[in-house]
Amino acid sequence: MNILREPRVYLLGRQSVDASGLEQFLADVGMSWSTDTEVGAEQLCEAAGRLCYMSFGQGRKTNAQYLANIIESAHGSVLEHAVWNFVILGVSRSFTHELVRHRAGFAYSQLSQRYVDESTADFVEPDCIAEEPELHALWEESIRQSHAAYCRLVEGLRKRFADEPDATMRRKLARQAARSVLPNATETRIFVTGNGRAWRHFIESRAHEHAEIEIRKVAVKILRLLRQESQSLFGDYEIVSLPDGTEIARTAHRKV
Ligand SMILES: Cc1cc2nc3c(=O)[nH]c(=O)nc-3n(C[C@H](O)[C@H](O)[C@H](O)COP(=O)(O)OP(=O)(O)OC[C@H]3O[C@@H](n4cnc5c(N)ncnc54)[C@H](O)[C@@H]3O)c2cc1C
């Protein structure tokens, strides 16, 4: 059993523009347009915004200026055309319970506790418990007891469902019931896709000083990755260190 204290966030996917499709569309409507960004998400959001007024080749000159105005004027639906895919590891089931409350513009695929054997599970310890030896000992004892109970329950339930001929179903029947004693601290893994507007709302809610520490860590990590992806879409956030050593993010443009 490993004890985990730091979430791991991996950026797996981003969008790219189909240049030939874009050229064909512009040719068909008799317009020309070029933008100064190479970033697919930024090109797509600008193209979507320009389509609203058919303003290709007119008005604001740079992509950064164009998207700053979109954010300033809270024309947030335009940001929904940009999508990023992440994998998050080393997080607890409490974290994912909070994460999946974010509905609009998100898709999730999470490790199944019904199919996956949790007898080798790892556990996520909150920093404030890890920092106090007595509290850490209490936490670890509690986790070990729950985990041992899970393993014993799986064994007992396999016998209880011995008549089930399908071995996969037998394991599933045992694990889905036994998991009821696993703690919130059990490590889980989740694949998350979100659009630009949804990621902004998530960051504002969860990289906030009132948000729980674990989800706040993830929100700040995602913000750092998204800022590398697109300054125009995420560069307005400021990351601030609090006196307790944790970080939050702020922007003047909330909930575009
Ligand atoms: C600090 C903090 C404490 C929290 N504490 C609790 C708690 O104690 N208990 C609890 O249950 N939850 C709690 N939550 C979760 C919170 O209530 C939301 O469920 C979560 O933050 C997702 O926010 P959302 O609904 O805005 O996001 P999304 O579901 O992603 O929605 C984004 C936006 O889309 C719009 N929208 C989405 N769905 C609808 C709809 N059906 N109708 C109309 N508009 C819609 C809204 O404008 C919404 O803000 C907490 C959240 C935070 C940040």
PDB file of C-alpha atoms and ligand atoms in Angstrom:
ATOM      1  CA  MET A   1       0.000   0.000   0.000  1.00  0.00           C
ATOM      2  CA  ASN A   2       1.464   3.352  -1.061  1.00  0.00           C
ATOM      3  CA  ILE A   3       0.483   6.662   0.480  1.00  0.00           C
ATOM      4  CA  LEU A   4       0.089   9.428  -2.111  1.00  0.00           C
ATOM      5  CA  ARG A   5       0.212  13.140  -1.373  1.00  0.00           C
ATOM      6  CA  GLU A   6       0.538  14.855  -4.734  1.00  0.00           C
ATOM      7  CA  PRO A   7      -1.893  14.558  -7.665  1.00  0.00           C
ATOM      8  CA  ARG A   8      -0.445  13.934 -11.122  1.00  0.00           C
ATOM      9  CA  VAL A   9      -2.025  15.682 -14.087  1.00  0.00           C
ATOM     10  CA  TYR A  10      -1.214  14.778 -17.699  1.00  0.00           C
ATOM     11  CA  LEU A  11      -2.359  16.720 -20.736  1.00  0.00           C
ATOM     12  CA  LEU A  12      -3.191  14.106 -23.381  1.00  0.00           C
ATOM     13  CA  GLY A  13      -4.991  15.962 -26.100  1.00  0.00           C
ATOM     14  CA  ARG A  14      -5.700  19.260 -27.746  1.00  0.00           C
ATOM     15  CA  GLN A  15      -7.357  20.345 -30.973  1.00  0.00           C
ATOM     16  CA  SER A  16      -5.828  21.079 -34.327  1.00  0.00           C
ATOM     17  CA  VAL A  17      -7.301  22.974 -37.262  1.00  0.00           C
ATOM     18  CA  ASP A  18      -8.023  21.311 -40.587  1.00  0.00           C
ATOM     19  CA  ALA A  19      -6.450  24.007 -42.758  1.00  0.00           C
ATOM     20  CA  SER A  20      -7.980  22.702 -45.990  1.00  0.00           C
ATOM     21  CA  GLY A  21     -11.493  22.742 -44.513  1.00  0.00           C
ATOM     22  CA  LEU A  22     -10.980  26.274 -43.254  1.00  0.00           C
ATOM     23  CA  GLU A  23      -9.682  27.459 -46.648  1.00  0.00           C
ATOM     24  CA  GLN A  24     -12.574  25.809 -48.460  1.00  0.00           C
ATOM     25  CA  PHE A  25     -15.123  27.429 -46.146  1.00  0.00           C
ATOM     26  CA  LEU A  26     -13.539  30.890 -46.577  1.00  0.00           C
ATOM     27  CA  ALA A  27     -13.371  30.446 -50.355  1.00  0.00           C
ATOM     28  CA  ASP A  28     -17.018  29.347 -50.500  1.00  0.00           C
ATOM     29  CA  VAL A  29     -18.167  32.481 -48.630  1.00  0.00           C
ATOM     30  CA  GLY A  30     -15.813  34.719 -50.649  1.00  0.00           C
ATOM     31  CA  MET A  31     -13.726  35.832 -47.683  1.00  0.00           C
ATOM     32  CA  SER A  32     -10.086  35.588 -46.672  1.00  0.00           C
ATOM     33  CA  TRP A  33      -8.635  35.482 -43.197  1.00  0.00           C
ATOM     34  CA  SER A  34      -5.332  34.783 -41.568  1.00  0.00           C
ATOM     35  CA  THR A  35      -4.569  34.845 -37.879  1.00  0.00           C
ATOM     36  CA  ASP A  36      -1.294  35.258 -36.031  1.00  0.00           C
ATOM     37  CA  THR A  37      -1.596  32.221 -33.737  1.00  0.00           C
ATOM     38  CA  GLU A  38      -0.447  28.650 -34.365  1.00  0.00           C
ATOM     39  CA  VAL A  39      -2.581  27.311 -31.493  1.00  0.00           C
ATOM     40  CA  GLY A  40      -5.525  25.242 -32.758  1.00  0.00           C
ATOM     41  CA  ALA A  41      -7.803  26.171 -29.855  1.00  0.00           C
ATOM     42  CA  GLU A  42      -7.128  29.871 -30.364  1.00  0.00           C
ATOM     43  CA  GLN A  43      -7.704  29.685 -34.129  1.00  0.00           C
ATOM     44  CA  LEU A  44     -10.962  27.764 -33.667  1.00  0.00           C
ATOM     45  CA  CYS A  45     -12.337  30.138 -31.025  1.00  0.00           C
ATOM     46  CA  GLU A  46     -11.466  33.161 -33.169  1.00  0.00           C
ATOM     47  CA  ALA A  47     -13.036  31.563 -36.257  1.00  0.00           C
ATOM     48  CA  ALA A  48     -16.200  30.723 -34.276  1.00  0.00           C
ATOM     49  CA  GLY A  49     -16.445  34.272 -32.942  1.00  0.00           C
ATOM     50  CA  ARG A  50     -15.829  35.826 -36.369  1.00  0.00           C
ATOM     51  CA  LEU A  51     -18.505  33.645 -37.918  1.00  0.00           C
ATOM     52  CA  CYS A  52     -21.114  35.370 -35.721  1.00  0.00           C
ATOM     53  CA  TYR A  53     -20.612  38.668 -37.606  1.00  0.00           C
ATOM     54  CA  MET A  54     -18.877  37.211 -40.693  1.00  0.00           C
ATOM     55  CA  SER A  55     -16.018  39.527 -39.741  1.00  0.00           C
ATOM     56  CA  PHE A  56     -13.178  37.477 -41.247  1.00  0.00           C
ATOM     57  CA  GLY A  57     -10.293  39.814 -42.123  1.00  0.00           C
ATOM     58  CA  GLN A  58     -11.906  42.773 -40.373  1.00  0.00           C
ATOM     59  CA  GLY A  59     -11.717  44.489 -36.996  1.00  0.00           C
ATOM     60  CA  ARG A  60      -9.239  43.490 -34.286  1.00  0.00           C
ATOM     61  CA  LYS A  61      -5.924  42.434 -35.769  1.00  0.00           C
ATOM     62  CA  THR A  62      -4.325  39.914 -33.415  1.00  0.00           C
ATOM     63  CA  ASN A  63      -5.793  36.714 -32.059  1.00  0.00           C
ATOM     64  CA  ALA A  64      -4.855  37.790 -28.525  1.00  0.00           C
ATOM     65  CA  GLN A  65      -6.778  41.080 -28.963  1.00  0.00           C
ATOM     66  CA  TYR A  66      -9.735  39.239 -30.461  1.00  0.00           C
ATOM     67  CA  LEU A  67     -10.001  36.671 -27.651  1.00  0.00           C
ATOM     68  CA  ALA A  68      -9.372  39.286 -24.934  1.00  0.00           C
ATOM     69  CA  ASN A  69     -12.448  41.110 -26.204  1.00  0.00           C
ATOM     70  CA  ILE A  70     -14.470  37.867 -26.225  1.00  0.00           C
ATOM     71  CA  ILE A  71     -13.517  37.247 -22.575  1.00  0.00           C
ATOM     72  CA  GLU A  72     -14.054  40.906 -21.609  1.00  0.00           C
ATOM     73  CA  SER A  73     -17.535  40.910 -23.112  1.00  0.00           C
ATOM     74  CA  ALA A  74     -18.375  37.474 -21.553  1.00  0.00           C
ATOM     75  CA  HIS A  75     -19.125  35.916 -24.942  1.00  0.00           C
ATOM     76  CA  GLY A  76     -18.221  32.637 -23.285  1.00  0.00           C
ATOM     77  CA  SER A  77     -19.939  30.187 -25.630  1.00  0.00           C
ATOM     78  CA  VAL A  78     -17.184  30.899 -28.185  1.00  0.00           C
ATOM     79  CA  LEU A  79     -14.662  29.310 -25.769  1.00  0.00           C
ATOM     80  CA  GLU A  80     -16.644  26.059 -25.829  1.00  0.00           C
ATOM     81  CA  HIS A  81     -15.166  25.261 -29.253  1.00  0.00           C
ATOM     82  CA  ALA A  82     -11.736  24.592 -27.688  1.00  0.00           C
ATOM     83  CA  VAL A  83     -11.285  21.268 -25.914  1.00  0.00           C
ATOM     84  CA  TRP A  84      -8.453  19.697 -23.874  1.00  0.00           C
ATOM     85  CA  ASN A  85      -8.134  16.128 -22.545  1.00  0.00           C
ATOM     86  CA  PHE A  86      -6.405  15.283 -19.258  1.00  0.00           C
ATOM     87  CA  VAL A  87      -5.623  12.190 -17.213  1.00  0.00           C
ATOM     88  CA  ILE A  88      -5.487  12.697 -13.450  1.00  0.00           C
ATOM     89  CA  LEU A  89      -3.802  10.135 -11.177  1.00  0.00           C
ATOM     90  CA  GLY A  90      -2.941  10.025  -7.493  1.00  0.00           C
ATOM     91  CA  VAL A  91      -6.250  11.511  -6.410  1.00  0.00           C
ATOM     92  CA  SER A  92      -8.838  10.295  -3.934  1.00  0.00           C
ATOM     93  CA  ARG A  93     -12.419   9.231  -4.461  1.00  0.00           C
ATOM     94  CA  SER A  94     -13.390  12.370  -2.494  1.00  0.00           C
ATOM     95  CA  PHE A  95     -11.660  14.444  -5.148  1.00  0.00           C
ATOM     96  CA  THR A  96     -13.483  12.787  -8.044  1.00  0.00           C
ATOM     97  CA  HIS A  97     -16.803  13.057  -6.216  1.00  0.00           C
ATOM     98  CA  GLU A  98     -16.302  16.828  -6.224  1.00  0.00           C
ATOM     99  CA  LEU A  99     -14.889  16.919  -9.761  1.00  0.00           C
ATOM    100  CA  VAL A 100     -17.814  15.149 -11.407  1.00  0.00           C
ATOM    101  CA  ARG A 101     -20.233  17.729 -10.003  1.00  0.00           C
ATOM    102  CA  HIS A 102     -18.945  19.903 -12.861  1.00  0.00           C
ATOM    103  CA  ARG A 103     -21.420  18.930 -15.575  1.00  0.00           C
ATOM    104  CA  ALA A 104     -21.556  21.479 -18.365  1.00  0.00           C
ATOM    105  CA  GLY A 105     -18.882  20.951 -21.011  1.00  0.00           C
ATOM    106  CA  PHE A 106     -17.132  18.010 -19.308  1.00  0.00           C
ATOM    107  CA  ALA A 107     -16.792  14.283 -20.060  1.00  0.00           C
ATOM    108  CA  TYR A 108     -15.418  11.715 -17.611  1.00  0.00           C
ATOM    109  CA  SER A 109     -14.112   8.146 -17.707  1.00  0.00           C
ATOM    110  CA  GLN A 110     -13.133   6.845 -14.272  1.00  0.00           C
ATOM    111  CA  LEU A 111     -11.434   3.719 -12.977  1.00  0.00           C
ATOM    112  CA  SER A 112     -14.121   1.172 -12.101  1.00  0.00           C
ATOM    113  CA  GLN A 113     -14.111  -0.211  -8.568  1.00  0.00           C
ATOM    114  CA  ARG A 114     -16.521  -2.910  -9.727  1.00  0.00           C
ATOM    115  CA  TYR A 115     -14.063  -4.328 -12.268  1.00  0.00           C
ATOM    116  CA  VAL A 116     -10.661  -3.367 -10.852  1.00  0.00           C
ATOM    117  CA  ASP A 117      -9.137  -5.247  -7.931  1.00  0.00           C
ATOM    118  CA  GLU A 118      -8.562  -2.792  -5.070  1.00  0.00           C
ATOM    119  CA  SER A 119      -6.510  -5.255  -3.000  1.00  0.00           C
ATOM    120  CA  THR A 120      -3.428  -3.406  -4.311  1.00  0.00           C
ATOM    121  CA  ALA A 121      -4.965   0.069  -3.969  1.00  0.00           C
ATOM    122  CA  ASP A 122      -3.006   3.136  -2.909  1.00  0.00           C
ATOM    123  CA  PHE A 123      -4.406   5.851  -0.662  1.00  0.00           C
ATOM    124  CA  VAL A 124      -4.291   9.648  -0.707  1.00  0.00           C
ATOM    125  CA  GLU A 125      -3.452  11.346   2.577  1.00  0.00           C
ATOM    126  CA  PRO A 126      -4.413  14.983   3.226  1.00  0.00           C
ATOM    127  CA  ASP A 127      -1.347  17.128   3.976  1.00  0.00           C
ATOM    128  CA  CYS A 128      -2.708  18.417   7.286  1.00  0.00           C
ATOM    129  CA  ILE A 129      -2.927  14.811   8.570  1.00  0.00           C
ATOM    130  CA  ALA A 130       0.453  13.785   7.126  1.00  0.00           C
ATOM    131  CA  GLU A 131       2.145  16.702   8.898  1.00  0.00           C
ATOM    132  CA  GLU A 132       1.056  15.541  12.391  1.00  0.00           C
ATOM    133  CA  PRO A 133       2.644  12.202  13.446  1.00  0.00           C
ATOM    134  CA  GLU A 134      -0.207  11.235  15.794  1.00  0.00           C
ATOM    135  CA  LEU A 135      -2.911  12.047  13.266  1.00  0.00           C
ATOM    136  CA  HIS A 136      -0.936  10.296  10.549  1.00  0.00           C
ATOM    137  CA  ALA A 137      -0.718   7.121  12.678  1.00  0.00           C
ATOM    138  CA  LEU A 138      -4.478   7.227  13.336  1.00  0.00           C
ATOM    139  CA  TRP A 139      -5.199   7.750   9.626  1.00  0.00           C
ATOM    140  CA  GLU A 140      -2.885   4.934   8.527  1.00  0.00           C
ATOM    141  CA  GLU A 141      -4.343   2.490  11.048  1.00  0.00           C
ATOM    142  CA  SER A 142      -7.853   3.306   9.878  1.00  0.00           C
ATOM    143  CA  ILE A 143      -6.907   2.875   6.202  1.00  0.00           C
ATOM    144  CA  ARG A 144      -5.178  -0.458   6.874  1.00  0.00           C
ATOM    145  CA  GLN A 145      -8.231  -1.753   8.751  1.00  0.00           C
ATOM    146  CA  SER A 146     -10.644  -0.737   5.992  1.00  0.00           C
ATOM    147  CA  HIS A 147      -8.393  -2.175   3.343  1.00  0.00           C
ATOM    148  CA  ALA A 148      -7.996  -5.478   5.219  1.00  0.00           C
ATOM    149  CA  ALA A 149     -11.783  -5.653   5.620  1.00  0.00           C
ATOM    150  CA  TYR A 150     -12.178  -5.093   1.855  1.00  0.00           C
ATOM    151  CA  CYS A 151      -9.804  -7.969   1.069  1.00  0.00           C
ATOM    152  CA  ARG A 152     -11.584 -10.298   3.500  1.00  0.00           C
ATOM    153  CA  LEU A 153     -14.990  -9.313   2.133  1.00  0.00           C
ATOM    154  CA  VAL A 154     -13.870 -10.004  -1.460  1.00  0.00           C
ATOM    155  CA  GLU A 155     -12.769 -13.498  -0.426  1.00  0.00           C
ATOM    156  CA  GLY A 156     -16.020 -14.144   1.475  1.00  0.00           C
ATOM    157  CA  LEU A 157     -18.187 -12.818  -1.338  1.00  0.00           C
ATOM    158  CA  ARG A 158     -16.398 -14.927  -3.941  1.00  0.00           C
ATOM    159  CA  LYS A 159     -17.461 -17.967  -1.960  1.00  0.00           C
ATOM    160  CA  ARG A 160     -20.974 -16.553  -1.569  1.00  0.00           C
ATOM    161  CA  PHE A 161     -21.213 -16.192  -5.371  1.00  0.00           C
ATOM    162  CA  ALA A 162     -19.418 -19.477  -6.134  1.00  0.00           C
ATOM    163  CA  ASP A 163     -22.452 -20.688  -8.133  1.00  0.00           C
ATOM    164  CA  GLU A 164     -22.067 -17.845 -10.618  1.00  0.00           C
ATOM    165  CA  PRO A 165     -20.550 -19.565 -13.703  1.00  0.00           C
ATOM    166  CA  ASP A 166     -19.043 -16.429 -15.287  1.00  0.00           C
ATOM    167  CA  ALA A 167     -15.728 -15.705 -13.519  1.00  0.00           C
ATOM    168  CA  THR A 168     -15.747 -12.001 -14.493  1.00  0.00           C
ATOM    169  CA  MET A 169     -19.280 -11.608 -13.132  1.00  0.00           C
ATOM    170  CA  ARG A 170     -18.275 -13.464  -9.954  1.00  0.00           C
ATOM    171  CA  ARG A 171     -15.400 -11.036  -9.357  1.00  0.00           C
ATOM    172  CA  LYS A 172     -17.610  -8.054 -10.146  1.00  0.00           C
ATOM    173  CA  LEU A 173     -20.332  -9.186  -7.728  1.00  0.00           C
ATOM    174  CA  ALA A 174     -17.726  -9.545  -4.982  1.00  0.00           C
ATOM    175  CA  ARG A 175     -15.842  -6.296  -5.647  1.00  0.00           C
ATOM    176  CA  GLN A 176     -18.885  -4.086  -6.085  1.00  0.00           C
ATOM    177  CA  ALA A 177     -20.195  -5.079  -2.649  1.00  0.00           C
ATOM    178  CA  ALA A 178     -16.833  -5.189  -0.867  1.00  0.00           C
ATOM    179  CA  ARG A 179     -15.899  -1.683  -2.038  1.00  0.00           C
ATOM    180  CA  SER A 180     -18.549  -0.276   0.296  1.00  0.00           C
ATOM    181  CA  VAL A 181     -15.941  -0.366   3.089  1.00  0.00           C
ATOM    182  CA  LEU A 182     -13.179   1.362   1.112  1.00  0.00           C
ATOM    183  CA  PRO A 183     -12.472   4.882   2.350  1.00  0.00           C
ATOM    184  CA  ASN A 184     -12.791   8.150   0.461  1.00  0.00           C
ATOM    185  CA  ALA A 185      -8.981   8.224   0.507  1.00  0.00           C
ATOM    186  CA  THR A 186      -8.735   5.326  -1.975  1.00  0.00           C
ATOM    187  CA  GLU A 187      -6.733   6.385  -5.019  1.00  0.00           C
ATOM    188  CA  THR A 188      -8.625   6.645  -8.284  1.00  0.00           C
ATOM    189  CA  ARG A 189      -7.815   7.599 -11.863  1.00  0.00           C
ATOM    190  CA  ILE A 190      -9.904   9.675 -14.195  1.00  0.00           C
ATOM    191  CA  PHE A 191      -9.817  10.825 -17.827  1.00  0.00           C
ATOM    192  CA  VAL A 192     -11.400  14.273 -18.137  1.00  0.00           C
ATOM    193  CA  THR A 193     -12.238  16.249 -21.234  1.00  0.00           C
ATOM    194  CA  GLY A 194     -13.423  19.815 -20.913  1.00  0.00           C
ATOM    195  CA  ASN A 195     -13.950  22.812 -23.145  1.00  0.00           C
ATOM    196  CA  GLY A 196     -12.317  26.187 -22.577  1.00  0.00           C
ATOM    197  CA  ARG A 197     -15.330  27.757 -20.906  1.00  0.00           C
ATOM    198  CA  ALA A 198     -15.868  24.740 -18.645  1.00  0.00           C
ATOM    199  CA  TRP A 199     -12.188  24.655 -17.614  1.00  0.00           C
ATOM    200  CA  ARG A 200     -12.351  28.369 -16.761  1.00  0.00           C
ATOM    201  CA  HIS A 201     -15.409  27.840 -14.529  1.00  0.00           C
ATOM    202  CA  PHE A 202     -13.759  24.817 -12.880  1.00  0.00           C
ATOM    203  CA  ILE A 203     -10.574  26.800 -12.176  1.00  0.00           C
ATOM    204  CA  GLU A 204     -12.523  29.733 -10.729  1.00  0.00           C
ATOM    205  CA  SER A 205     -14.564  27.464  -8.416  1.00  0.00           C
ATOM    206  CA  ARG A 206     -11.831  25.051  -7.422  1.00  0.00           C
ATOM    207  CA  ALA A 207      -8.600  27.073  -7.461  1.00  0.00           C
ATOM    208  CA  HIS A 208     -10.453  29.315  -5.023  1.00  0.00           C
ATOM    209  CA  GLU A 209      -9.412  29.757  -1.401  1.00  0.00           C
ATOM    210  CA  HIS A 210     -12.715  28.248  -0.237  1.00  0.00           C
ATOM    211  CA  ALA A 211     -12.187  25.066  -2.245  1.00  0.00           C
ATOM    212  CA  GLU A 212     -10.846  21.872  -0.693  1.00  0.00           C
ATOM    213  CA  ILE A 213      -7.041  21.517  -0.808  1.00  0.00           C
ATOM    214  CA  GLU A 214      -6.756  18.433  -3.042  1.00  0.00           C
ATOM    215  CA  ILE A 215      -9.074  19.709  -5.777  1.00  0.00           C
ATOM    216  CA  ARG A 216      -7.393  23.115  -5.468  1.00  0.00           C
ATOM    217  CA  LYS A 217      -3.991  21.504  -6.182  1.00  0.00           C
ATOM    218  CA  VAL A 218      -5.429  19.843  -9.296  1.00  0.00           C
ATOM    219  CA  ALA A 219      -7.135  23.048 -10.464  1.00  0.00           C
ATOM    220  CA  VAL A 220      -3.877  25.014 -10.181  1.00  0.00           C
ATOM    221  CA  LYS A 221      -1.923  22.276 -12.022  1.00  0.00           C
ATOM    222  CA  ILE A 222      -4.501  22.273 -14.814  1.00  0.00           C
ATOM    223  CA  LEU A 223      -4.369  26.065 -14.995  1.00  0.00           C
ATOM    224  CA  ARG A 224      -0.570  25.966 -15.347  1.00  0.00           C
ATOM    225  CA  LEU A 225      -0.878  23.483 -18.235  1.00  0.00           C
ATOM    226  CA  LEU A 226      -3.672  25.444 -19.904  1.00  0.00           C
ATOM    227  CA  ARG A 227      -1.731  28.701 -19.633  1.00  0.00           C
ATOM    228  CA  GLN A 228       1.092  27.010 -21.544  1.00  0.00           C
ATOM    229  CA  GLU A 229      -1.472  25.922 -24.103  1.00  0.00           C
ATOM    230  CA  SER A 230      -3.065  29.333 -24.569  1.00  0.00           C
ATOM    231  CA  GLN A 231      -2.135  32.655 -23.029  1.00  0.00           C
ATOM    232  CA  SER A 232      -5.064  34.247 -24.846  1.00  0.00           C
ATOM    233  CA  LEU A 233      -7.623  31.945 -23.240  1.00  0.00           C
ATOM    234  CA  PHE A 234      -6.077  31.466 -19.767  1.00  0.00           C
ATOM    235  CA  GLY A 235      -3.442  34.218 -19.385  1.00  0.00           C
ATOM    236  CA  ASP A 236      -5.749  36.489 -17.356  1.00  0.00           C
ATOM    237  CA  TYR A 237      -5.430  34.256 -14.267  1.00  0.00           C
ATOM    238  CA  GLU A 238      -3.009  35.163 -11.518  1.00  0.00           C
ATOM    239  CA  ILE A 239      -1.696  32.343  -9.281  1.00  0.00           C
ATOM    240  CA  VAL A 240      -1.261  33.561  -5.706  1.00  0.00           C
ATOM    241  CA  SER A 241       0.522  31.772  -2.816  1.00  0.00           C
ATOM    242  CA  LEU A 242      -1.316  31.875   0.507  1.00  0.00           C
ATOM    243  CA  PRO A 243       0.468  32.116   3.882  1.00  0.00           C
ATOM    244  CA  ASP A 244      -0.195  28.376   4.504  1.00  0.00           C
ATOM    245  CA  GLY A 245       1.844  27.503   1.392  1.00  0.00           C
ATOM    246  CA  THR A 246      -1.133  26.531  -0.777  1.00  0.00           C
ATOM    247  CA  GLU A 247      -1.999  28.303  -4.013  1.00  0.00           C
ATOM    248  CA  ILE A 248      -5.127  29.848  -5.452  1.00  0.00           C
ATOM    249  CA  ALA A 249      -5.954  31.482  -8.802  1.00  0.00           C
ATOM    250  CA  ARG A 250      -7.798  34.717  -9.480  1.00  0.00           C
ATOM    251  CA  THR A 251      -9.135  36.526 -12.506  1.00  0.00           C
ATOM    252  CA  ALA A 252     -11.046  39.737 -13.076  1.00  0.00           C
ATOM    253  CA  HIS A 253     -13.135  37.885 -15.697  1.00  0.00           C
ATOM    254  CA  ARG A 254     -15.176  35.346 -13.750  1.00  0.00           C
ATOM    255  CA  LYS A 255     -17.678  33.010 -15.395  1.00  0.00           C
ATOM    256  CA  VAL A 256     -17.479  34.236 -18.964  1.00  0.00           C
TER     257      VAL A 256
HETATM  258  C1  LIG B   1     -16.209  25.805  -2.284  1.00  0.00           C
HETATM  259  C2  LIG B   1     -17.288  24.866  -2.747  1.00  0.00           C
HETATM  260  C3  LIG B   1     -18.081  24.237  -1.808  1.00  0.00           C
HETATM  261  C4  LIG B   1     -19.100  23.367  -2.227  1.00  0.00           C
HETATM  262  N1  LIG B   1     -19.871  22.737  -1.297  1.00  0.00           N
HETATM  263  C5  LIG B   1     -20.860  21.901  -1.675  1.00  0.00           C
HETATM  264  C6  LIG B   1     -21.714  21.246  -0.748  1.00  0.00           C
HETATM  265  O1  LIG B   1     -21.566  21.420   0.458  1.00  0.00           O
HETATM  266  N2  LIG B   1     -22.671  20.415  -1.200  1.00  0.00           N
HETATM  267  C7  LIG B   1     -22.880  20.210  -2.540  1.00  0.00           C
HETATM  268  O2  LIG B   1     -23.798  19.466  -2.905  1.00  0.00           O
HETATM  269  N3  LIG B   1     -22.096  20.807  -3.454  1.00  0.00           N
HETATM  270  C8  LIG B   1     -21.098  21.644  -3.060  1.00  0.00           C
HETATM  271  N4  LIG B   1     -20.302  22.232  -3.993  1.00  0.00           N
HETATM  272  C9  LIG B   1     -20.497  21.896  -5.399  1.00  0.00           C
HETATM  273  C10 LIG B   1     -21.294  22.993  -6.140  1.00  0.00           C
HETATM  274  O3  LIG B   1     -22.582  23.144  -5.574  1.00  0.00           O
HETATM  275  C11 LIG B   1     -21.431  22.640  -7.615  1.00  0.00           C
HETATM  276  O4  LIG B   1     -22.145  21.434  -7.755  1.00  0.00           O
HETATM  277  C12 LIG B   1     -20.090  22.467  -8.304  1.00  0.00           C
HETATM  278  O5  LIG B   1     -19.192  23.486  -7.924  1.00  0.00           O
HETATM  279  C13 LIG B   1     -20.291  22.505  -9.833  1.00  0.00           C
HETATM  280  O6  LIG B   1     -20.635  23.821 -10.164  1.00  0.00           O
HETATM  281  P1  LIG B   1     -21.656  24.165 -11.324  1.00  0.00           P
HETATM  282  O7  LIG B   1     -22.970  23.523 -11.105  1.00  0.00           O
HETATM  283  O8  LIG B   1     -21.611  25.661 -11.445  1.00  0.00           O
HETATM  284  O9  LIG B   1     -20.870  23.510 -12.552  1.00  0.00           O
HETATM  285  P2  LIG B   1     -21.458  22.900 -13.919  1.00  0.00           P
HETATM  286  O10 LIG B   1     -22.347  21.764 -13.632  1.00  0.00           O
HETATM  287  O11 LIG B   1     -20.261  22.598 -14.753  1.00  0.00           O
HETATM  288  O12 LIG B   1     -22.264  24.041 -14.553  1.00  0.00           O
HETATM  289  C14 LIG B   1     -21.613  25.204 -15.032  1.00  0.00           C
HETATM  290  C15 LIG B   1     -22.646  26.315 -15.141  1.00  0.00           C
HETATM  291  O13 LIG B   1     -23.611  25.948 -16.124  1.00  0.00           O
HETATM  292  C16 LIG B   1     -24.905  26.377 -15.698  1.00  0.00           C
HETATM  293  N5  LIG B   1     -25.749  25.195 -15.477  1.00  0.00           N
HETATM  294  C17 LIG B   1     -25.324  23.891 -15.424  1.00  0.00           C
HETATM  295  N6  LIG B   1     -26.356  23.074 -15.253  1.00  0.00           N
HETATM  296  C18 LIG B   1     -27.465  23.843 -15.166  1.00  0.00           C
HETATM  297  C19 LIG B   1     -28.823  23.566 -14.964  1.00  0.00           C
HETATM  298  N7  LIG B   1     -29.277  22.324 -14.808  1.00  0.00           N
HETATM  299  N8  LIG B   1     -29.682  24.592 -14.911  1.00  0.00           N
HETATM  300  C20 LIG B   1     -29.257  25.871 -15.070  1.00  0.00           C
HETATM  301  N9  LIG B   1     -27.954  26.214 -15.268  1.00  0.00           N
HETATM  302  C21 LIG B   1     -27.071  25.204 -15.312  1.00  0.00           C
HETATM  303  C22 LIG B   1     -24.709  27.158 -14.404  1.00  0.00           C
HETATM  304  O14 LIG B   1     -24.496  28.514 -14.718  1.00  0.00           O
HETATM  305  C23 LIG B   1     -23.423  26.558 -13.857  1.00  0.00           C
HETATM  306  O15 LIG B   1     -22.716  27.404 -12.964  1.00  0.00           O
HETATM  307  C24 LIG B   1     -19.298  23.116  -3.599  1.00  0.00           C
HETATM  308  C25 LIG B   1     -18.482  23.770  -4.536  1.00  0.00           C
HETATM  309  C26 LIG B   1     -17.485  24.624  -4.119  1.00  0.00           C
HETATM  310  C27 LIG B   1     -16.617  25.294  -5.161  1.00  0.00           C
END
